[in-house]
């Protein structure tokens, strides 16, 4: 049974209408079909699209967070190796044969 709603759901459009390589809007995170059919959707469908958009936004924010964290960790490891070269356990010559002593 569909719940009664007194107000129509507003469009999640933020006015940043550009798409990513997967076809989702960078502003509202809706797919092409969701954007084009918004006016034809009933309130339940609009609520589902809003839920999906929020989920996509959280996933994108987490992916950006992980990417930044990995970049910071790599930068810290590099600076640590420069500060303390005696603690850099990676072999300097990576082209040596496995049977040759380092």
XYZ file of N, CA and C in Angstrom:
306
model
N 0.836 -1.170 0.000
C 0.000 0.000 0.000
C 0.887 1.242 0.000
N 0.562 2.177 -0.849
C 1.356 3.389 -0.998
C 0.955 4.400 0.062
N 1.968 5.008 0.681
C 1.719 5.995 1.722
C 1.279 7.310 1.085
N 0.342 7.964 1.720
C -0.132 9.253 1.216
C 0.942 10.314 1.444
N 1.110 11.158 0.448
C 2.037 12.277 0.619
C 1.306 13.557 0.253
N 1.578 14.589 1.016
C 0.877 15.845 0.820
C 1.638 16.811 -0.078
N 2.938 16.587 -0.213
C 3.767 17.471 -1.019
C 4.486 16.652 -2.074
N 4.656 17.243 -3.224
C 5.419 16.553 -4.255
C 6.901 16.629 -3.902
N 7.623 15.601 -4.272
C 9.051 15.561 -3.985
C 9.795 16.455 -4.976
N 10.651 17.335 -4.470
C 11.391 18.204 -5.375
C 12.472 17.415 -6.116
N 12.851 17.910 -7.248
C 13.912 17.292 -8.025
C 15.236 17.441 -7.281
N 16.061 16.424 -7.266
C 17.354 16.529 -6.573
C 18.404 17.294 -7.377
N 18.022 17.860 -8.508
C 18.964 18.563 -9.385
C 19.626 19.712 -8.637
N 20.957 19.801 -8.752
C 21.712 20.872 -8.122
C 22.194 21.903 -9.138
N 21.883 21.678 -10.400
C 22.289 22.605 -11.436
C 23.700 22.379 -11.944
N 24.356 21.313 -11.517
C 25.699 20.960 -11.982
C 25.549 19.800 -12.957
N 25.008 20.072 -14.107
C 24.610 19.017 -15.042
C 25.758 18.595 -15.954
N 26.607 17.764 -15.415
C 27.693 17.132 -16.166
C 27.669 15.665 -15.789
N 28.056 14.816 -16.719
C 28.025 13.390 -16.419
C 29.437 12.838 -16.269
N 29.535 11.809 -15.444
C 30.800 11.107 -15.291
C 30.887 10.031 -16.369
N 31.993 9.308 -16.445
C 32.131 8.278 -17.489
C 31.066 7.177 -17.429
N 30.465 6.973 -16.272
C 29.438 5.939 -16.141
C 28.046 6.449 -16.480
N 27.905 7.758 -16.735
C 26.618 8.312 -17.142
C 25.809 8.931 -16.030
N 26.370 9.037 -14.824
C 25.649 9.650 -13.708
C 25.979 11.139 -13.640
N 24.981 11.930 -13.303
C 25.173 13.371 -13.165
C 26.105 13.636 -11.978
N 27.068 14.534 -12.152
C 28.004 14.854 -11.074
C 27.347 15.662 -9.964
N 26.257 16.329 -10.259
C 25.583 17.127 -9.246
C 24.629 16.312 -8.394
N 23.665 15.669 -9.044
C 22.607 14.981 -8.290
C 22.787 13.465 -8.246
N 23.691 12.927 -9.041
C 23.996 11.488 -9.074
C 22.875 10.651 -9.686
N 22.021 11.270 -10.498
C 20.980 10.498 -11.172
C 21.504 9.968 -12.495
N 20.963 8.830 -12.913
C 21.297 8.287 -14.226
C 20.545 9.080 -15.291
N 20.888 8.832 -16.526
C 20.229 9.535 -17.629
C 18.721 9.250 -17.632
N 18.356 7.988 -17.491
C 16.931 7.625 -17.467
C 16.203 8.277 -16.300
N 16.856 8.314 -15.142
C 16.227 8.929 -13.969
C 16.011 10.427 -14.178
N 16.947 11.083 -14.828
C 16.793 12.522 -15.101
C 15.672 12.774 -16.107
N 15.671 12.008 -17.184
C 14.688 12.248 -18.244
C 13.270 11.861 -17.838
N 13.112 10.879 -16.980
C 11.782 10.392 -16.604
C 11.277 10.946 -15.276
N 11.993 11.894 -14.683
C 11.633 12.392 -13.356
C 10.184 12.887 -13.306
N 9.757 13.604 -14.308
C 8.401 14.158 -14.290
C 7.330 13.089 -14.467
N 7.696 11.932 -14.990
C 6.740 10.843 -15.188
C 6.679 9.884 -13.997
N 7.626 9.990 -13.070
C 7.668 9.083 -11.924
C 6.601 9.449 -10.906
N 6.080 8.431 -10.224
C 5.188 8.712 -9.101
C 6.061 8.984 -7.865
N 5.433 9.324 -6.747
C 6.194 9.710 -5.558
C 7.053 8.570 -5.018
N 6.573 7.342 -5.090
C 7.355 6.201 -4.604
C 8.613 6.015 -5.451
N 8.476 6.170 -6.749
C 9.635 6.051 -7.632
C 10.625 7.188 -7.385
N 10.117 8.384 -7.142
C 10.988 9.515 -6.853
C 11.742 9.314 -5.547
N 11.058 8.770 -4.541
C 11.731 8.478 -3.268
C 12.843 7.453 -3.476
N 12.591 6.449 -4.302
C 13.605 5.430 -4.588
C 14.792 6.055 -5.317
N 14.536 6.932 -6.257
C 15.630 7.611 -6.974
C 16.432 8.461 -5.993
N 15.759 9.177 -5.096
C 16.469 9.976 -4.091
C 17.326 9.107 -3.188
N 16.809 7.944 -2.807
C 17.575 7.014 -1.967
C 18.813 6.522 -2.709
N 18.640 6.166 -3.977
C 19.763 5.696 -4.780
C 20.811 6.797 -4.977
N 20.348 8.022 -5.182
C 21.273 9.149 -5.366
C 22.114 9.372 -4.115
N 21.485 9.304 -2.958
C 22.211 9.462 -1.701
C 23.243 8.353 -1.531
N 22.850 7.139 -1.864
C 23.767 5.998 -1.774
C 24.961 6.179 -2.717
N 24.702 6.632 -3.938
C 25.781 6.855 -4.907
C 26.716 7.958 -4.437
N 26.132 9.014 -3.868
C 26.946 10.122 -3.381
C 27.870 9.658 -2.260
N 27.358 8.862 -1.341
C 28.184 8.346 -0.242
C 29.303 7.457 -0.771
N 28.978 6.613 -1.756
C 30.004 5.753 -2.350
C 31.100 6.581 -3.014
N 30.697 7.629 -3.740
C 31.682 8.478 -4.412
C 32.551 9.201 -3.383
N 31.946 9.715 -2.310
C 32.714 10.399 -1.274
C 33.696 9.443 -0.604
N 33.282 8.199 -0.375
C 34.176 7.221 0.240
C 35.333 6.886 -0.698
N 35.056 6.753 -1.989
C 36.119 6.457 -2.955
C 37.135 7.596 -3.000
N 36.668 8.838 -2.934
C 37.570 9.989 -2.916
C 38.392 9.989 -1.638
N 37.765 9.666 -0.508
C 38.466 9.590 0.770
C 39.568 8.538 0.724
N 39.258 7.357 0.213
C 40.249 6.281 0.136
C 41.406 6.683 -0.773
N 41.090 7.311 -1.894
C 42.125 7.747 -2.830
C 43.064 8.762 -2.173
N 42.494 9.711 -1.455
C 43.311 10.720 -0.776
C 44.152 10.083 0.329
N 43.565 9.155 1.074
C 44.294 8.489 2.150
C 45.466 7.696 1.597
N 45.275 7.007 0.477
C 46.364 6.260 -0.128
C 47.466 7.186 -0.624
N 47.096 8.335 -1.171
C 48.096 9.294 -1.632
C 48.901 9.843 -0.461
N 48.226 10.123 0.646
C 48.920 10.627 1.840
C 49.853 9.560 2.390
N 49.391 8.306 2.445
C 50.235 7.229 2.953
C 51.455 7.020 2.069
N 51.280 7.092 0.766
C 52.411 6.943 -0.144
C 53.391 8.091 0.022
N 52.871 9.296 0.185
C 53.725 10.460 0.395
C 54.496 10.341 1.700
N 53.823 9.880 2.748
C 54.487 9.719 4.040
C 55.563 8.647 3.971
N 55.290 7.554 3.285
C 56.280 6.491 3.155
C 57.497 6.980 2.378
N 57.252 7.770 1.347
C 58.348 8.313 0.552
C 59.195 9.282 1.368
N 58.541 10.165 2.111
C 59.296 11.122 2.922
C 60.033 10.412 4.048
N 59.447 9.361 4.597
C 60.101 8.584 5.651
C 61.349 7.906 5.104
N 61.273 7.390 3.888
C 62.429 6.738 3.277
C 63.536 7.753 3.006
N 63.163 8.976 2.644
C 64.162 10.019 2.406
C 64.820 10.468 3.704
N 64.051 10.529 4.791
C 64.594 10.950 6.077
C 65.473 9.881 6.711
N 65.093 8.627 6.569
C 65.815 7.517 7.184
C 66.139 6.449 6.138
N 67.143 6.679 5.292
C 67.427 5.697 4.242
C 67.871 4.345 4.795
N 68.397 4.301 6.027
C 68.819 3.012 6.588
C 67.623 2.114 6.911
N 66.426 2.700 7.009
C 65.234 1.909 7.271
C 64.459 1.555 6.008
N 65.010 1.909 4.859
C 64.384 1.578 3.581
C 64.815 0.171 3.203
N 63.930 -0.791 3.373
C 64.267 -2.195 3.154
C 63.993 -2.663 1.733
N 63.529 -1.776 0.886
C 63.315 -2.131 -0.514
C 64.665 -2.154 -1.218
N 64.929 -3.171 -2.048
C 66.210 -3.208 -2.756
C 66.315 -2.039 -3.729
N 67.489 -1.426 -3.745
C 67.706 -0.273 -4.615
C 67.787 -0.685 -6.065
N 68.370 -1.864 -6.340
C 68.544 -2.343 -7.706
C 67.508 -3.422 -7.974
N 66.452 -3.084 -8.672
C 65.374 -4.044 -8.907
C 65.616 -4.880 -10.152
N 66.695 -4.611 -10.893
C 66.973 -5.359 -12.103
C 67.907 -6.529 -11.845
N 68.322 -6.733 -10.610
C 69.259 -7.819 -10.319
C 68.555 -9.175 -10.432
N 69.331 -10.182 -10.753
C 68.811 -11.536 -10.867
C 68.480 -12.073 -9.466
N 67.525 -12.990 -9.350
C 67.145 -13.499 -8.030
C 68.271 -14.295 -7.358
N 69.178 -14.896 -8.128
C 70.234 -15.723 -7.558
C 71.445 -14.890 -7.141
N 71.527 -13.649 -7.567
C 72.659 -12.810 -7.244
C 72.474 -12.222 -5.842
N 73.547 -12.210 -5.048
C 73.441 -11.571 -3.730
C 73.372 -10.062 -3.883
N 72.685 -9.440 -2.980
C 72.550 -7.961 -3.029
C 73.682 -7.276 -2.351
